[in-house]
Every structure is written in C-alpha cells, then in structure tokens.
C-alpha cells in the first residue's frame, strides 16, 4: 500500500465529505462498503451486525466492489473447499486494488479466526483480519489501515453477543429475518472447527432478543428465525456460561430462561409472525420445546436436527453425545407430539474409520426418520480439530464419494415421498418473492419449510399469508394455486 496515494485519497474523501456535509448541512455516509458473506446463516447475520457498526462510521453498503472504499469477505472454514472459494474470490480483487491503492480489503469470520496472522502472510491483498467476536473493534482497526499498516483482532470472547447492536438488514426480502440468540459452541464434535473459530457458547439477553423481534414485526417482517449453532442449549440467567449454572443463586435459577421458555415468549410477543429456529442438537433438545411448538400455531412445524451418522460407534468417535437409539426415540417423540412436523438433517459420509456396516446404519436411520431434506457432505478433515489431531482420515476418497452418492440418492427418494404427502391439500404459505422460474409466479414456504410456487393473483404481494392448494410436486418444490 503506497503511503502518499493513501494520503492523497484521504484528502479527496475528506474533501468530498466536506462538500456534501456543507451542501446538505447534514451528516451523510459517503464511504462505500462491499460486504460479501459465505457459509452458514450465523455469518450472514454477523454481516448485518458489521454493516450496522460501519454504518455508524460513515459507510453505506454497495453491491459493486469497484465502487467500494472497503471490501470485506465474511468467511467460512467448515470444509477445505469453503476456504479455497475465499482465496479464489480474493484473487479477483487484484485489478480493483491496483486501480484504487487506498482500497482496504478485509476478511472476517471463521477462516479469519482459524488462520489469524497467517492470512496476512499468505494473502498479500488482505489488509485486515477480524474474528467473529471482534467486530466492535472494526473502527479502530480501520484507523490503523489508514496509516498503511495491516490490522488484526482475532480475540475470542466469553461474553460478546452484540445484543445492543441493531443489525442492518442486508439484501433480504423485507419479510423474513434471522435473530441470533446464542454464539459459539461447547460441544466439541471431533470433526468441527466451530468451537475454535467461534469460541465458547454464550446466550444473549432475552430482553434484547424480544426487543429485536418486536421491532422486526413493527417493521412489517412476517417470519423470524431464532439462530444459534445449538439453540437447544440456550440458557440465560444473568450472563454467565451455561456450565456454571449450578453455581447460580436461587433468584437467578428462578428467573433463568431456557430455550423452551424463550421460544414461548417470542411466539407470544410476535403472534402475527411465524417463528422458526435453527440449529437444534439431539443431545440437548428438551421435550418442553416440542410442547411449546405444539401450543403455538405461529411456530412452524419444522426442526433441523443434524445427526451426522446413523451408527453409535461413529457418533462416539465424533463425540456426539447420543446413541442411534436415543436419536430414534427423539424422532418418535417429535412425531408423537407434533405429528405433522418436518425434519431435516446434516450427514457426513466417510468419517474416520467408518466401515461399510456403519455406513449402512446411516442409510437405515434415514429410512426410519423419513427426512424432508438434508445437508450431506463427505468428511473434510479440518486442521486443529480433535479428529485431525487424534484420528486418521483413512476412508479413501472414492469410497467417501460413493457413500455420499448413496446418501444423496436415498434422500432424493425420501424427499419426493415427503413432498407427495403435502399434495392434494391446502397449506398456508408466506409469499417471499417472485419465483426464479417465472415472473408470473410467487414462491414461499409452507410451515414445514417446503418451498411452493404458484401463479400470482391480483391483490397479492410479498409478505402476504395465502392459502395454496398443492396439486403436484417435485422432490424440491411444491406446485399449487392460491384458493
Ligand atoms: S454442535 Fe458440534 S457440529 Fe455443531 S457447531 Fe457445535 S461442535 Fe460444531
């Protein structure tokens, strides 16, 4: 980064700022932020917190990197491929960086946290590296980059939940939004980087969650998804970590809020909106959550319940603290208490030491669960995880791929069966937008999270709840008409 280019450009920006401020006599954001998110919904929600912090620093977002004064990539590290995608994307900013030497390029999120200073060493275009718990420090770090220095903050926190920051909603449809309720994870599944890149689990103050949900409804949002790596272990008793709850005082225990209570509070406070939540964890899910779901019409009948493997020995190697049988008992409980509940999963093929028999257990568990859909991947060893340190990634790639294909093919069959079960019925659908397939069609989801497409009719618009007769389907889409 060339010092005098930077000073020169700084002068231009300040001059531009000065002029605009003078003309309008008001404060106006003139700096442009290009913010691109990768990976899970937690990252997309974090980007809305980042956009809010930087908005207060004079940045407005732009969708054109060429226009940007600051480019930020919110990165994912869940699999090797996710990191390669980021490196490739960074290389695409070479030209714009040459044209705009004052341009600052930064990386946020899990890959930033995993690589830390190595990111600056390995990627010369990168000026700024910020971990998921350090976004409040962005204004200071940007000041450092203004002097031509690179800047980094990857400190993880045991308290940070950004509870007091009102996210700037990015690129949404104005009717569905995510509200984060926990950060980090304490579960230490042996294949997973999240505990290392997002730190210890902490729950957000329920008052700030309710405030954000109410504001969303007041601003016309019709669906809220409560978000966390593991929503079932949500527990608020004044800010301490869940593992210290036993030390809490009587009053703290008496006024503590767990996930079932939070869900009940949000569904009651936002009765005009649909409520969803993700991601659940079979080892922490309480039956109380199911009864709260059954009690509230506006809580959607859908649970994302990752399992990763259908075999108990593999689950033990993954440090998933439940057996195949316990997971099946939970499925039975869900279907008993909420008969029309849809369930989806996460599944990994070819984890360390996985035998053909163990793989078959995964297929038979899927048959038993009759999942609506799933996120299915071959095991990708992640540096620094317990599996990487203590186990051999010994299942050959072609076997991993063959098993993954079998899992995906089976899920395709199960999805079609599930989708068929929604046909020849009327469902309530929230219109979320125009179908990608046709300008003349709306798309939206039923309570069970399946996507439906149907012809637009007069007097219907995005954000409306409509009754749709589902006459047909594919394994991924319901086809219907408004009735
Ligand atoms: S529950 Fe396991 S897989 Fe999920 S984020 Fe936590 S450690 Fe990772």
Tab-separated table of N, CA, C and O in Angstrom, residues 8-124:
chain	number	residue	atom	x	y	z
A	8	UNK	N	-3.286	11.048	-0.338
A	8	UNK	CA	-3.959	11.812	-1.407
A	8	UNK	C	-5.441	11.439	-1.404
A	8	UNK	O	-6.318	12.279	-1.355
A	9	UNK	N	-5.702	10.176	-1.375
A	9	UNK	CA	-7.092	9.717	-1.443
A	9	UNK	C	-7.853	10.148	-0.202
A	9	UNK	O	-8.991	10.545	-0.262
A	10	UNK	N	-7.123	10.129	0.946
A	10	UNK	CA	-7.780	10.518	2.209
A	10	UNK	C	-8.266	11.949	2.044
A	10	UNK	O	-9.393	12.288	2.373
A	11	UNK	N	-7.398	12.772	1.435
A	11	UNK	CA	-7.768	14.190	1.225
A	11	UNK	C	-9.020	14.254	0.356
A	11	UNK	O	-9.981	14.937	0.668
A	12	UNK	N	-9.018	13.450	-0.734
A	12	UNK	CA	-10.174	13.513	-1.647
A	12	UNK	C	-11.440	13.152	-0.878
A	12	UNK	O	-12.446	13.847	-0.924
A	13	UNK	N	-11.375	12.040	-0.091
A	13	UNK	CA	-12.578	11.601	0.639
A	13	UNK	C	-13.023	12.714	1.581
A	13	UNK	O	-14.177	13.125	1.598
A	14	UNK	N	-12.035	13.239	2.349
A	14	UNK	CA	-12.426	14.265	3.330
A	14	UNK	C	-13.031	15.465	2.598
A	14	UNK	O	-14.041	16.029	2.990
A	15	UNK	N	-12.433	15.788	1.460
A	15	UNK	CA	-12.942	16.948	0.701
A	15	UNK	C	-14.379	16.630	0.277
A	15	UNK	O	-15.304	17.404	0.518
A	16	UNK	N	-14.562	15.435	-0.245
A	16	UNK	CA	-15.901	15.040	-0.715
A	16	UNK	C	-16.863	15.098	0.480
A	16	UNK	O	-17.929	15.661	0.424
A	17	UNK	N	-16.417	14.561	1.581
A	17	UNK	CA	-17.261	14.563	2.795
A	17	UNK	C	-17.622	16.000	3.122
A	17	UNK	O	-18.772	16.365	3.315
A	18	UNK	N	-16.544	16.834	3.097
A	18	UNK	CA	-16.752	18.231	3.492
A	18	UNK	C	-17.827	18.859	2.615
A	18	UNK	O	-18.819	19.404	3.083
A	19	UNK	N	-17.666	18.698	1.327
A	19	UNK	CA	-18.586	19.335	0.367
A	19	UNK	C	-20.018	18.882	0.649
A	19	UNK	O	-20.924	19.672	0.850
A	20	UNK	N	-20.187	17.577	0.735
A	20	UNK	CA	-21.551	17.036	0.901
A	20	UNK	C	-22.136	17.577	2.195
A	20	UNK	O	-23.248	18.068	2.256
A	21	UNK	N	-21.321	17.544	3.229
A	21	UNK	CA	-21.837	17.992	4.536
A	21	UNK	C	-22.247	19.452	4.438
A	21	UNK	O	-23.317	19.856	4.867
A	22	UNK	N	-21.394	20.208	3.747
A	22	UNK	CA	-21.693	21.653	3.641
A	22	UNK	C	-22.994	21.835	2.871
A	22	UNK	O	-23.942	22.448	3.328
A	23	UNK	N	-23.044	21.194	1.703
A	23	UNK	CA	-24.227	21.361	0.827
A	23	UNK	C	-25.501	21.052	1.608
A	23	UNK	O	-26.424	21.804	1.700
A	24	UNK	N	-25.506	19.914	2.174
A	24	UNK	CA	-26.771	19.444	2.765
A	24	UNK	C	-26.881	19.851	4.221
A	24	UNK	O	-27.945	19.735	4.824
A	25	UNK	N	-25.681	20.197	4.808
A	25	UNK	CA	-25.780	20.612	6.217
A	25	UNK	C	-26.243	19.458	7.085
A	25	UNK	O	-26.733	19.604	8.167
A	26	UNK	N	-26.138	18.268	6.537
A	26	UNK	CA	-26.463	17.087	7.341
A	26	UNK	C	-25.337	16.099	7.212
A	26	UNK	O	-24.520	16.200	6.315
A	27	UNK	N	-25.298	15.129	8.130
A	27	UNK	CA	-24.253	14.099	8.021
A	27	UNK	C	-24.703	13.080	6.973
A	27	UNK	O	-25.860	12.700	6.969
A	28	UNK	N	-23.845	12.706	6.049
A	28	UNK	CA	-24.263	11.720	5.030
A	28	UNK	C	-23.129	10.748	4.829
A	28	UNK	O	-21.979	11.149	4.691
A	29	UNK	N	-23.455	9.452	4.812
A	29	UNK	CA	-22.420	8.430	4.621
A	29	UNK	C	-21.970	8.444	3.166
A	29	UNK	O	-22.791	8.282	2.274
A	30	UNK	N	-20.698	8.676	2.948
A	30	UNK	CA	-20.224	8.675	1.567
A	30	UNK	C	-19.271	7.538	1.297
A	30	UNK	O	-19.032	7.174	0.169
A	31	UNK	N	-18.762	6.926	2.375
A	31	UNK	CA	-17.824	5.821	2.132
A	31	UNK	C	-18.625	4.574	1.773
A	31	UNK	O	-19.709	4.356	2.295
A	32	UNK	N	-18.062	3.783	0.907
A	32	UNK	CA	-18.802	2.622	0.403
A	32	UNK	C	-18.189	1.328	0.916
A	32	UNK	O	-16.969	1.126	0.869
A	33	UNK	N	-19.068	0.421	1.382
A	33	UNK	CA	-18.645	-0.887	1.910
A	33	UNK	C	-19.209	-1.979	1.013
A	33	UNK	O	-20.424	-2.025	0.780
A	34	UNK	N	-18.333	-2.840	0.521
A	34	UNK	CA	-18.788	-4.034	-0.207
A	34	UNK	C	-18.578	-5.204	0.734
A	34	UNK	O	-17.450	-5.498	1.127
A	35	UNK	N	-19.685	-5.857	1.144
A	35	UNK	CA	-19.626	-6.896	2.173
A	35	UNK	C	-20.238	-8.177	1.617
A	35	UNK	O	-21.412	-8.184	1.247
A	36	UNK	N	-19.434	-9.223	1.540
A	36	UNK	CA	-19.897	-10.471	0.946
A	36	UNK	C	-19.788	-11.578	1.990
A	36	UNK	O	-18.757	-11.701	2.656
A	37	UNK	N	-20.860	-12.359	2.157
A	37	UNK	CA	-20.869	-13.379	3.208
A	37	UNK	C	-20.861	-14.784	2.632
A	37	UNK	O	-21.458	-15.023	1.589
A	38	UNK	N	-20.194	-15.686	3.340
A	38	UNK	CA	-20.109	-17.089	2.930
A	38	UNK	C	-20.484	-17.971	4.117
A	38	UNK	O	-20.386	-17.545	5.272
A	39	UNK	N	-20.908	-19.215	3.809
A	39	UNK	CA	-21.123	-20.188	4.873
A	39	UNK	C	-22.510	-20.176	5.471
A	39	UNK	O	-23.495	-19.945	4.776
A	40	UNK	N	-22.583	-20.338	6.805
A	40	UNK	CA	-23.858	-20.562	7.482
A	40	UNK	C	-24.589	-19.246	7.743
A	40	UNK	O	-24.038	-18.167	7.600
A	41	UNK	N	-25.818	-19.391	8.197
A	41	UNK	CA	-26.657	-18.213	8.453
A	41	UNK	C	-26.074	-17.329	9.544
A	41	UNK	O	-26.256	-16.121	9.552
A	42	UNK	N	-25.270	-17.962	10.463
A	42	UNK	CA	-24.651	-17.139	11.526
A	42	UNK	C	-23.771	-16.068	10.894
A	42	UNK	O	-23.754	-14.915	11.324
A	43	UNK	N	-23.066	-16.433	9.841
A	43	UNK	CA	-22.182	-15.461	9.164
A	43	UNK	C	-22.993	-14.347	8.505
A	43	UNK	O	-22.641	-13.176	8.583
A	44	UNK	N	-24.108	-14.710	7.879
A	44	UNK	CA	-24.926	-13.693	7.214
A	44	UNK	C	-25.515	-12.736	8.253
A	44	UNK	O	-25.574	-11.525	8.041
A	45	UNK	N	-25.874	-13.296	9.404
A	45	UNK	CA	-26.403	-12.425	10.469
A	45	UNK	C	-25.304	-11.546	11.031
A	45	UNK	O	-25.511	-10.355	11.299
A	46	UNK	N	-24.098	-12.112	11.185
A	46	UNK	CA	-22.970	-11.292	11.676
A	46	UNK	C	-22.683	-10.147	10.718
A	46	UNK	O	-22.343	-9.035	11.130
A	47	UNK	N	-22.828	-10.411	9.417
A	47	UNK	CA	-22.563	-9.340	8.436
A	47	UNK	C	-23.525	-8.175	8.632
A	47	UNK	O	-23.158	-7.017	8.428
A	48	UNK	N	-24.747	-8.475	9.103
A	48	UNK	CA	-25.712	-7.396	9.346
A	48	UNK	C	-25.299	-6.578	10.578
A	48	UNK	O	-25.536	-5.373	10.636
A	49	UNK	N	-24.628	-7.226	11.524
A	49	UNK	CA	-24.083	-6.504	12.692
A	49	UNK	C	-22.909	-5.631	12.236
A	49	UNK	O	-22.812	-4.454	12.591
A	50	UNK	N	-22.050	-6.194	11.384
A	50	UNK	CA	-20.894	-5.446	10.857
A	50	UNK	C	-21.370	-4.225	10.069
A	50	UNK	O	-20.856	-3.108	10.241
A	51	UNK	N	-22.398	-4.429	9.223
A	51	UNK	CA	-22.926	-3.314	8.423
A	51	UNK	C	-23.452	-2.205	9.332
A	51	UNK	O	-23.272	-1.011	9.057
A	52	UNK	N	-24.026	-2.594	10.457
A	52	UNK	CA	-24.546	-1.601	11.406
A	52	UNK	C	-23.409	-0.830	12.065
A	52	UNK	O	-23.437	0.405	12.128
A	53	UNK	N	-22.373	-1.540	12.504
A	53	UNK	CA	-21.219	-0.884	13.146
A	53	UNK	C	-20.570	0.090	12.167
A	53	UNK	O	-20.258	1.242	12.511
A	54	UNK	N	-20.419	-0.326	10.913
A	54	UNK	CA	-19.736	0.519	9.926
A	54	UNK	C	-20.637	1.625	9.391
A	54	UNK	O	-20.154	2.679	8.980
A	55	UNK	N	-21.930	1.413	9.481
A	55	UNK	CA	-22.848	2.488	9.092
A	55	UNK	C	-22.624	3.683	10.001
A	55	UNK	O	-22.573	4.823	9.553
A	56	UNK	N	-22.396	3.398	11.270
A	56	UNK	CA	-22.134	4.481	12.228
A	56	UNK	C	-20.774	5.118	12.011
A	56	UNK	O	-20.463	6.146	12.588
A	57	UNK	N	-19.954	4.462	11.169
A	57	UNK	CA	-18.626	5.019	10.854
A	57	UNK	C	-18.621	5.703	9.495
A	57	UNK	O	-17.570	5.977	8.925
A	58	UNK	N	-19.835	5.862	8.912
A	58	UNK	CA	-19.918	6.606	7.647
A	58	UNK	C	-19.942	5.740	6.404
A	58	UNK	O	-19.761	6.239	5.298
A	59	UNK	N	-20.174	4.424	6.581
A	59	UNK	CA	-20.206	3.542	5.410
A	59	UNK	C	-21.633	3.173	5.019
A	59	UNK	O	-22.425	2.778	5.885
A	60	UNK	N	-21.909	3.250	3.748
A	60	UNK	CA	-23.127	2.650	3.205
A	60	UNK	C	-22.702	1.438	2.395
A	60	UNK	O	-21.612	1.423	1.850
A	61	UNK	N	-23.571	0.435	2.309
A	61	UNK	CA	-23.165	-0.751	1.559
A	61	UNK	C	-23.390	-0.532	0.064
A	61	UNK	O	-24.262	0.224	-0.342
A	62	UNK	N	-22.559	-1.179	-0.743
A	62	UNK	CA	-22.721	-1.160	-2.201
A	62	UNK	C	-22.643	-2.604	-2.681
A	62	UNK	O	-22.015	-3.437	-2.036
A	63	UNK	N	-23.259	-2.894	-3.789
A	63	UNK	CA	-23.182	-4.254	-4.343
A	63	UNK	C	-22.092	-4.337	-5.418
A	63	UNK	O	-21.903	-5.366	-6.037
A	64	UNK	N	-21.394	-3.199	-5.667
A	64	UNK	CA	-20.336	-3.146	-6.688
A	64	UNK	C	-18.962	-2.996	-6.043
A	64	UNK	O	-18.663	-1.914	-5.507
A	65	UNK	N	-18.135	-4.031	-6.091
A	65	UNK	CA	-16.792	-3.914	-5.472
A	65	UNK	C	-15.986	-2.747	-6.058
A	65	UNK	O	-15.230	-2.104	-5.347
A	66	UNK	N	-16.249	-2.432	-7.317
A	66	UNK	CA	-15.498	-1.343	-7.961
A	66	UNK	C	-15.760	-0.008	-7.261
A	66	UNK	O	-14.908	0.871	-7.232
A	67	UNK	N	-16.932	0.137	-6.705
A	67	UNK	CA	-17.312	1.412	-6.054
A	67	UNK	C	-16.781	1.504	-4.621
A	67	UNK	O	-16.796	2.558	-4.011
A	68	UNK	N	-16.294	0.375	-4.091
A	68	UNK	CA	-16.051	0.297	-2.633
A	68	UNK	C	-14.778	1.014	-2.190
A	68	UNK	O	-13.800	1.058	-2.922
A	69	UNK	N	-14.834	1.557	-0.958
A	69	UNK	CA	-13.641	2.047	-0.261
A	69	UNK	C	-13.133	0.951	0.662
A	69	UNK	O	-11.981	0.955	1.068
A	70	UNK	N	-14.053	0.028	0.977
A	70	UNK	CA	-13.720	-1.076	1.875
A	70	UNK	C	-14.413	-2.334	1.383
A	70	UNK	O	-15.628	-2.318	1.135
A	71	UNK	N	-13.639	-3.403	1.195
A	71	UNK	CA	-14.206	-4.695	0.793
A	71	UNK	C	-13.995	-5.667	1.946
A	71	UNK	O	-12.869	-5.819	2.447
A	72	UNK	N	-15.087	-6.296	2.403
A	72	UNK	CA	-14.991	-7.276	3.486
A	72	UNK	C	-15.608	-8.590	3.040
A	72	UNK	O	-16.725	-8.608	2.513
A	73	UNK	N	-14.874	-9.694	3.242
A	73	UNK	CA	-15.422	-11.018	2.983
A	73	UNK	C	-15.642	-11.697	4.326
A	73	UNK	O	-14.694	-11.813	5.118
A	74	UNK	N	-16.875	-12.118	4.596
A	74	UNK	CA	-17.146	-12.831	5.843
A	74	UNK	C	-17.011	-14.321	5.525
A	74	UNK	O	-17.864	-14.897	4.860
A	75	UNK	N	-15.941	-14.911	6.013
A	75	UNK	CA	-15.501	-16.217	5.528
A	75	UNK	C	-15.997	-17.402	6.324
A	75	UNK	O	-16.374	-17.278	7.486
A	76	UNK	N	-15.966	-18.590	5.676
A	76	UNK	CA	-16.364	-19.864	6.296
A	76	UNK	C	-15.177	-20.822	6.259
A	76	UNK	O	-14.355	-20.747	5.352
A	77	UNK	N	-15.108	-21.687	7.253
A	77	UNK	CA	-13.974	-22.606	7.340
A	77	UNK	C	-14.421	-24.034	7.571
A	77	UNK	O	-13.632	-24.911	7.924
A	78	UNK	N	-15.713	-24.326	7.337
A	78	UNK	CA	-16.294	-25.611	7.728
A	78	UNK	C	-15.684	-26.776	6.940
A	78	UNK	O	-15.536	-27.875	7.480
A	79	UNK	N	-15.306	-26.505	5.661
A	79	UNK	CA	-14.636	-27.531	4.844
A	79	UNK	C	-13.531	-26.858	4.027
A	79	UNK	O	-13.565	-25.635	3.817
A	80	UNK	N	-12.557	-27.672	3.582
A	80	UNK	CA	-11.428	-27.130	2.823
A	80	UNK	C	-11.919	-26.318	1.624
A	80	UNK	O	-11.426	-25.239	1.316
A	81	UNK	N	-12.972	-26.837	0.993
A	81	UNK	CA	-13.483	-26.179	-0.227
A	81	UNK	C	-13.936	-24.751	0.066
A	81	UNK	O	-13.707	-23.832	-0.723
A	82	UNK	N	-14.520	-24.561	1.229
A	82	UNK	CA	-15.008	-23.214	1.597
A	82	UNK	C	-13.849	-22.229	1.646
A	82	UNK	O	-13.968	-21.081	1.209
A	83	UNK	N	-12.693	-22.695	2.124
A	83	UNK	CA	-11.540	-21.785	2.218
A	83	UNK	C	-10.948	-21.524	0.831
A	83	UNK	O	-10.524	-20.403	0.527
A	84	UNK	N	-10.950	-22.531	-0.016
A	84	UNK	CA	-10.440	-22.334	-1.382
A	84	UNK	C	-11.295	-21.289	-2.104
A	84	UNK	O	-10.785	-20.431	-2.822
A	85	UNK	N	-12.588	-21.345	-1.878
A	85	UNK	CA	-13.500	-20.368	-2.507
A	85	UNK	C	-13.099	-18.945	-2.127
A	85	UNK	O	-13.075	-18.050	-2.976
A	86	UNK	N	-12.733	-18.741	-0.866
A	86	UNK	CA	-12.351	-17.401	-0.402
A	86	UNK	C	-11.052	-16.956	-1.061
A	86	UNK	O	-10.934	-15.829	-1.543
A	87	UNK	N	-10.088	-17.852	-1.128
A	87	UNK	CA	-8.787	-17.480	-1.725
A	87	UNK	C	-8.994	-17.092	-3.198
A	87	UNK	O	-8.436	-16.106	-3.688
A	88	UNK	N	-9.850	-17.849	-3.870
A	88	UNK	CA	-10.129	-17.563	-5.294
A	88	UNK	C	-10.815	-16.191	-5.413
A	88	UNK	O	-10.440	-15.354	-6.231
A	89	UNK	N	-11.772	-15.943	-4.539
A	89	UNK	CA	-12.511	-14.671	-4.585
A	89	UNK	C	-11.566	-13.496	-4.341
A	89	UNK	O	-11.627	-12.476	-5.028
A	90	UNK	N	-10.652	-13.659	-3.384
A	90	UNK	CA	-9.698	-12.571	-3.082
A	90	UNK	C	-8.875	-12.227	-4.317
A	90	UNK	O	-8.680	-11.055	-4.651
A	91	UNK	N	-8.445	-13.268	-5.034
A	91	UNK	CA	-7.573	-13.018	-6.204
A	91	UNK	C	-8.305	-12.188	-7.255
A	91	UNK	O	-7.688	-11.474	-8.035
A	92	UNK	N	-9.642	-12.233	-7.231
A	92	UNK	CA	-10.419	-11.456	-8.217
A	92	UNK	C	-10.393	-9.958	-7.919
A	92	UNK	O	-10.824	-9.145	-8.738
A	93	UNK	N	-9.869	-9.572	-6.733
A	93	UNK	CA	-9.828	-8.142	-6.392
A	93	UNK	C	-8.476	-7.514	-6.731
A	93	UNK	O	-8.223	-6.348	-6.437
A	94	UNK	N	-7.630	-8.318	-7.359
A	94	UNK	CA	-6.299	-7.804	-7.733
A	94	UNK	C	-6.410	-6.511	-8.540
A	94	UNK	O	-5.798	-5.494	-8.200
A	95	UNK	N	-7.219	-6.551	-9.608
A	95	UNK	CA	-7.305	-5.400	-10.524
A	95	UNK	C	-7.829	-4.163	-9.789
A	95	UNK	O	-7.217	-3.092	-9.843
A	96	UNK	N	-8.953	-4.342	-9.083
A	96	UNK	CA	-9.541	-3.165	-8.434
A	96	UNK	C	-8.578	-2.583	-7.396
A	96	UNK	O	-8.522	-1.370	-7.202
A	97	UNK	N	-7.786	-3.450	-6.792
A	97	UNK	CA	-6.811	-2.951	-5.790
A	97	UNK	C	-5.735	-2.134	-6.481
A	97	UNK	O	-5.274	-1.110	-5.968
A	98	UNK	N	-5.322	-2.580	-7.688
A	98	UNK	CA	-4.284	-1.830	-8.428
A	98	UNK	C	-4.838	-0.449	-8.807
A	98	UNK	O	-4.164	0.571	-8.668
A	99	UNK	N	-6.120	-0.414	-9.188
A	99	UNK	CA	-6.719	0.865	-9.617
A	99	UNK	C	-6.957	1.784	-8.413
A	99	UNK	O	-6.907	3.015	-8.542
A	100	UNK	N	-7.213	1.181	-7.217
A	100	UNK	CA	-7.556	2.010	-6.040
A	100	UNK	C	-6.637	1.631	-4.884
A	100	UNK	O	-7.039	0.883	-3.982
A	101	UNK	N	-5.389	2.110	-4.855
A	101	UNK	CA	-4.437	1.674	-3.813
A	101	UNK	C	-4.935	1.967	-2.391
A	101	UNK	O	-4.585	1.255	-1.458
A	102	UNK	N	-5.830	2.950	-2.227
A	102	UNK	CA	-6.312	3.254	-0.861
A	102	UNK	C	-7.379	2.256	-0.413
A	102	UNK	O	-7.761	2.199	0.736
A	103	UNK	N	-7.835	1.410	-1.352
A	103	UNK	CA	-8.891	0.449	-1.033
A	103	UNK	C	-8.415	-0.489	0.071
A	103	UNK	O	-7.294	-0.989	0.020
A	104	UNK	N	-9.254	-0.719	1.091
A	104	UNK	CA	-8.912	-1.668	2.167
A	104	UNK	C	-9.676	-2.968	1.938
A	104	UNK	O	-10.883	-2.942	1.687
A	105	UNK	N	-8.954	-4.094	1.975
A	105	UNK	CA	-9.594	-5.401	1.817
A	105	UNK	C	-9.429	-6.174	3.122
A	105	UNK	O	-8.317	-6.293	3.650
A	106	UNK	N	-10.566	-6.657	3.651
A	106	UNK	CA	-10.513	-7.360	4.938
A	106	UNK	C	-11.252	-8.673	4.908
A	106	UNK	O	-12.131	-8.890	4.052
A	107	UNK	N	-10.864	-9.586	5.808
A	107	UNK	CA	-11.553	-10.856	5.946
A	107	UNK	C	-12.080	-10.993	7.373
A	107	UNK	O	-11.409	-10.615	8.346
A	108	UNK	N	-13.301	-11.483	7.468
A	108	UNK	CA	-13.968	-11.665	8.761
A	108	UNK	C	-14.309	-13.151	8.913
A	108	UNK	O	-14.076	-13.937	8.004
A	109	UNK	N	-14.858	-13.508	10.085
A	109	UNK	CA	-15.453	-14.833	10.230
A	109	UNK	C	-14.490	-15.954	10.575
A	109	UNK	O	-13.368	-15.738	11.040
A	110	UNK	N	-14.915	-17.179	10.290
A	110	UNK	CA	-14.235	-18.378	10.796
A	110	UNK	C	-12.872	-18.641	10.178
A	110	UNK	O	-11.944	-19.059	10.885
A	111	UNK	N	-12.702	-18.377	8.884
A	111	UNK	CA	-11.381	-18.626	8.270
A	111	UNK	C	-10.390	-17.606	8.806
A	111	UNK	O	-9.229	-17.927	9.087
A	112	UNK	N	-10.861	-16.353	9.008
A	112	UNK	CA	-10.009	-15.314	9.598
A	112	UNK	C	-9.567	-15.749	10.992
A	112	UNK	O	-8.391	-15.630	11.356
A	113	UNK	N	-10.523	-16.291	11.757
A	113	UNK	CA	-10.202	-16.725	13.117
A	113	UNK	C	-9.264	-17.924	13.105
A	113	UNK	O	-8.336	-18.010	13.908
A	114	UNK	N	-9.474	-18.831	12.150
A	114	UNK	CA	-8.619	-20.038	12.123
A	114	UNK	C	-7.197	-19.696	11.698
A	114	UNK	O	-6.223	-20.143	12.295
A	115	UNK	N	-7.039	-18.866	10.685
A	115	UNK	CA	-5.697	-18.577	10.158
A	115	UNK	C	-4.982	-17.451	10.896
A	115	UNK	O	-3.754	-17.431	10.958
A	116	UNK	N	-5.709	-16.485	11.432
A	116	UNK	CA	-5.117	-15.357	12.169
A	116	UNK	C	-4.040	-14.647	11.327
A	116	UNK	O	-4.291	-14.377	10.153
A	117	UNK	N	-2.815	-14.414	11.869
A	117	UNK	CA	-1.797	-13.638	11.129
A	117	UNK	C	-1.371	-14.339	9.848
A	117	UNK	O	-0.930	-13.690	8.899
A	118	UNK	N	-1.520	-15.680	9.806
A	118	UNK	CA	-1.136	-16.429	8.588
A	118	UNK	C	-1.882	-15.870	7.379
A	118	UNK	O	-1.372	-15.836	6.266
A	119	UNK	N	-3.101	-15.365	7.604
A	119	UNK	CA	-3.903	-14.843	6.491
A	119	UNK	C	-3.159	-13.670	5.842
A	119	UNK	O	-3.074	-13.564	4.617
A	120	UNK	N	-2.581	-12.809	6.695
A	120	UNK	CA	-1.850	-11.639	6.177
A	120	UNK	C	-0.587	-12.088	5.444
A	120	UNK	O	-0.217	-11.522	4.422
A	121	UNK	N	0.037	-13.152	5.966
A	121	UNK	CA	1.273	-13.659	5.333
A	121	UNK	C	0.944	-14.317	3.993
A	121	UNK	O	1.608	-14.087	2.991
A	122	UNK	N	-0.151	-15.085	3.966
A	122	UNK	CA	-0.443	-15.898	2.776
A	122	UNK	C	-1.188	-15.113	1.689
A	122	UNK	O	-1.108	-15.440	0.514
A	123	UNK	N	-1.946	-14.099	2.074
A	123	UNK	CA	-2.760	-13.359	1.095
A	123	UNK	C	-2.334	-11.892	1.092
A	123	UNK	O	-2.806	-11.107	1.931
A	124	UNK	N	-1.501	-11.493	0.128
A	124	UNK	CA	-0.929	-10.132	0.166
A	124	UNK	C	-1.976	-9.041	-0.046
A	124	UNK	O	-1.783	-7.900	0.343
